[in-house]
PDB file of C-alpha atoms in Angstrom:
ATOM      1  CA  MET Z  28      -1.397  -3.411  14.735  1.00  0.00           C
ATOM      2  CA  ARG Z  29       2.001  -2.304  13.447  1.00  0.00           C
ATOM      3  CA  ILE Z  30       4.165  -4.384  11.153  1.00  0.00           C
ATOM      4  CA  LYS Z  31       7.775  -5.111  12.122  1.00  0.00           C
ATOM      5  CA  HIS Z  32       8.925  -6.445   8.752  1.00  0.00           C
ATOM      6  CA  LEU Z  33       7.154  -7.099   5.475  1.00  0.00           C
ATOM      7  CA  GLY Z  34       8.663  -8.192   2.169  1.00  0.00           C
ATOM      8  CA  HIS Z  35       7.605  -6.778  -1.184  1.00  0.00           C
ATOM      9  CA  VAL Z  36       3.881  -7.312  -1.747  1.00  0.00           C
ATOM     10  CA  VAL Z  37       1.624  -6.619  -4.728  1.00  0.00           C
ATOM     11  CA  LEU Z  38      -2.109  -6.849  -4.058  1.00  0.00           C
ATOM     12  CA  TYR Z  39      -4.883  -6.649  -6.629  1.00  0.00           C
ATOM     13  CA  VAL Z  40      -7.851  -4.796  -5.116  1.00  0.00           C
ATOM     14  CA  LYS Z  41     -11.343  -3.840  -6.285  1.00  0.00           C
ATOM     15  CA  ASP Z  42     -11.515  -0.399  -4.645  1.00  0.00           C
ATOM     16  CA  LEU Z  43      -8.144   1.366  -4.664  1.00  0.00           C
ATOM     17  CA  PRO Z  44      -8.954   4.411  -2.461  1.00  0.00           C
ATOM     18  CA  THR Z  45     -10.676   2.286   0.197  1.00  0.00           C
ATOM     19  CA  SER Z  46      -7.838  -0.248   0.173  1.00  0.00           C
ATOM     20  CA  VAL Z  47      -5.167   2.452   0.480  1.00  0.00           C
ATOM     21  CA  GLN Z  48      -7.001   3.894   3.485  1.00  0.00           C
ATOM     22  CA  PHE Z  49      -7.352   0.435   5.068  1.00  0.00           C
ATOM     23  CA  TYR Z  50      -3.670  -0.459   4.731  1.00  0.00           C
ATOM     24  CA  ALA Z  51      -2.657   2.955   6.052  1.00  0.00           C
ATOM     25  CA  ASP Z  52      -5.020   2.858   9.032  1.00  0.00           C
ATOM     26  CA  VAL Z  53      -4.746  -0.813  10.011  1.00  0.00           C
ATOM     27  CA  LEU Z  54      -1.172  -1.721   9.065  1.00  0.00           C
ATOM     28  CA  GLY Z  55       0.445   1.709   9.238  1.00  0.00           C
ATOM     29  CA  LEU Z  56       1.688   1.718   5.630  1.00  0.00           C
ATOM     30  CA  ALA Z  57       2.506   5.118   4.140  1.00  0.00           C
ATOM     31  CA  THR Z  58       1.519   6.127   0.611  1.00  0.00           C
ATOM     32  CA  TYR Z  59       4.357   7.623  -1.418  1.00  0.00           C
ATOM     33  CA  GLY Z  60       2.897   7.811  -4.907  1.00  0.00           C
ATOM     34  CA  GLU Z  61       0.692   6.537  -7.688  1.00  0.00           C
ATOM     35  CA  ILE Z  62       1.478   4.905 -11.030  1.00  0.00           C
ATOM     36  CA  PHE Z  63      -0.412   3.889 -14.143  1.00  0.00           C
ATOM     37  CA  HIS Z  64      -2.392   7.147 -14.207  1.00  0.00           C
ATOM     38  CA  GLY Z  65      -3.739   6.639 -10.666  1.00  0.00           C
ATOM     39  CA  ARG Z  66      -4.708   2.993 -11.169  1.00  0.00           C
ATOM     40  CA  ALA Z  67      -2.063   1.782  -8.687  1.00  0.00           C
ATOM     41  CA  ALA Z  68      -0.838   3.071  -5.339  1.00  0.00           C
ATOM     42  CA  LEU Z  69       2.699   2.823  -4.003  1.00  0.00           C
ATOM     43  CA  LEU Z  70       2.968   2.097  -0.289  1.00  0.00           C
ATOM     44  CA  THR Z  71       5.877   1.585   2.079  1.00  0.00           C
ATOM     45  CA  SER Z  72       6.398  -0.008   5.462  1.00  0.00           C
ATOM     46  CA  GLY Z  73       9.763   1.707   5.836  1.00  0.00           C
ATOM     47  CA  ARG Z  74      12.269  -0.775   4.438  1.00  0.00           C
ATOM     48  CA  THR Z  75      10.282  -2.243   1.560  1.00  0.00           C
ATOM     49  CA  HIS Z  76       7.743  -1.053  -0.959  1.00  0.00           C
ATOM     50  CA  HIS Z  77       4.362  -2.447  -1.930  1.00  0.00           C
ATOM     51  CA  GLU Z  78       1.809  -1.860  -4.659  1.00  0.00           C
ATOM     52  CA  LEU Z  79      -1.966  -1.936  -4.700  1.00  0.00           C
ATOM     53  CA  LEU Z  80      -3.324  -2.487  -8.197  1.00  0.00           C
TER      54      LEU Z  80
END
């Protein structure tokens, strides 16, 4: 499934690496960085940015 449009989203997750992989594989989001010393991932769907914390 590919997303057409998605507004800014912040999700709190228990397992960051697994969640990053899931959102990349299932929704096609691309990772473009980390913040908070690797405790948060920055993702993008093209037009907007999202965080996994």
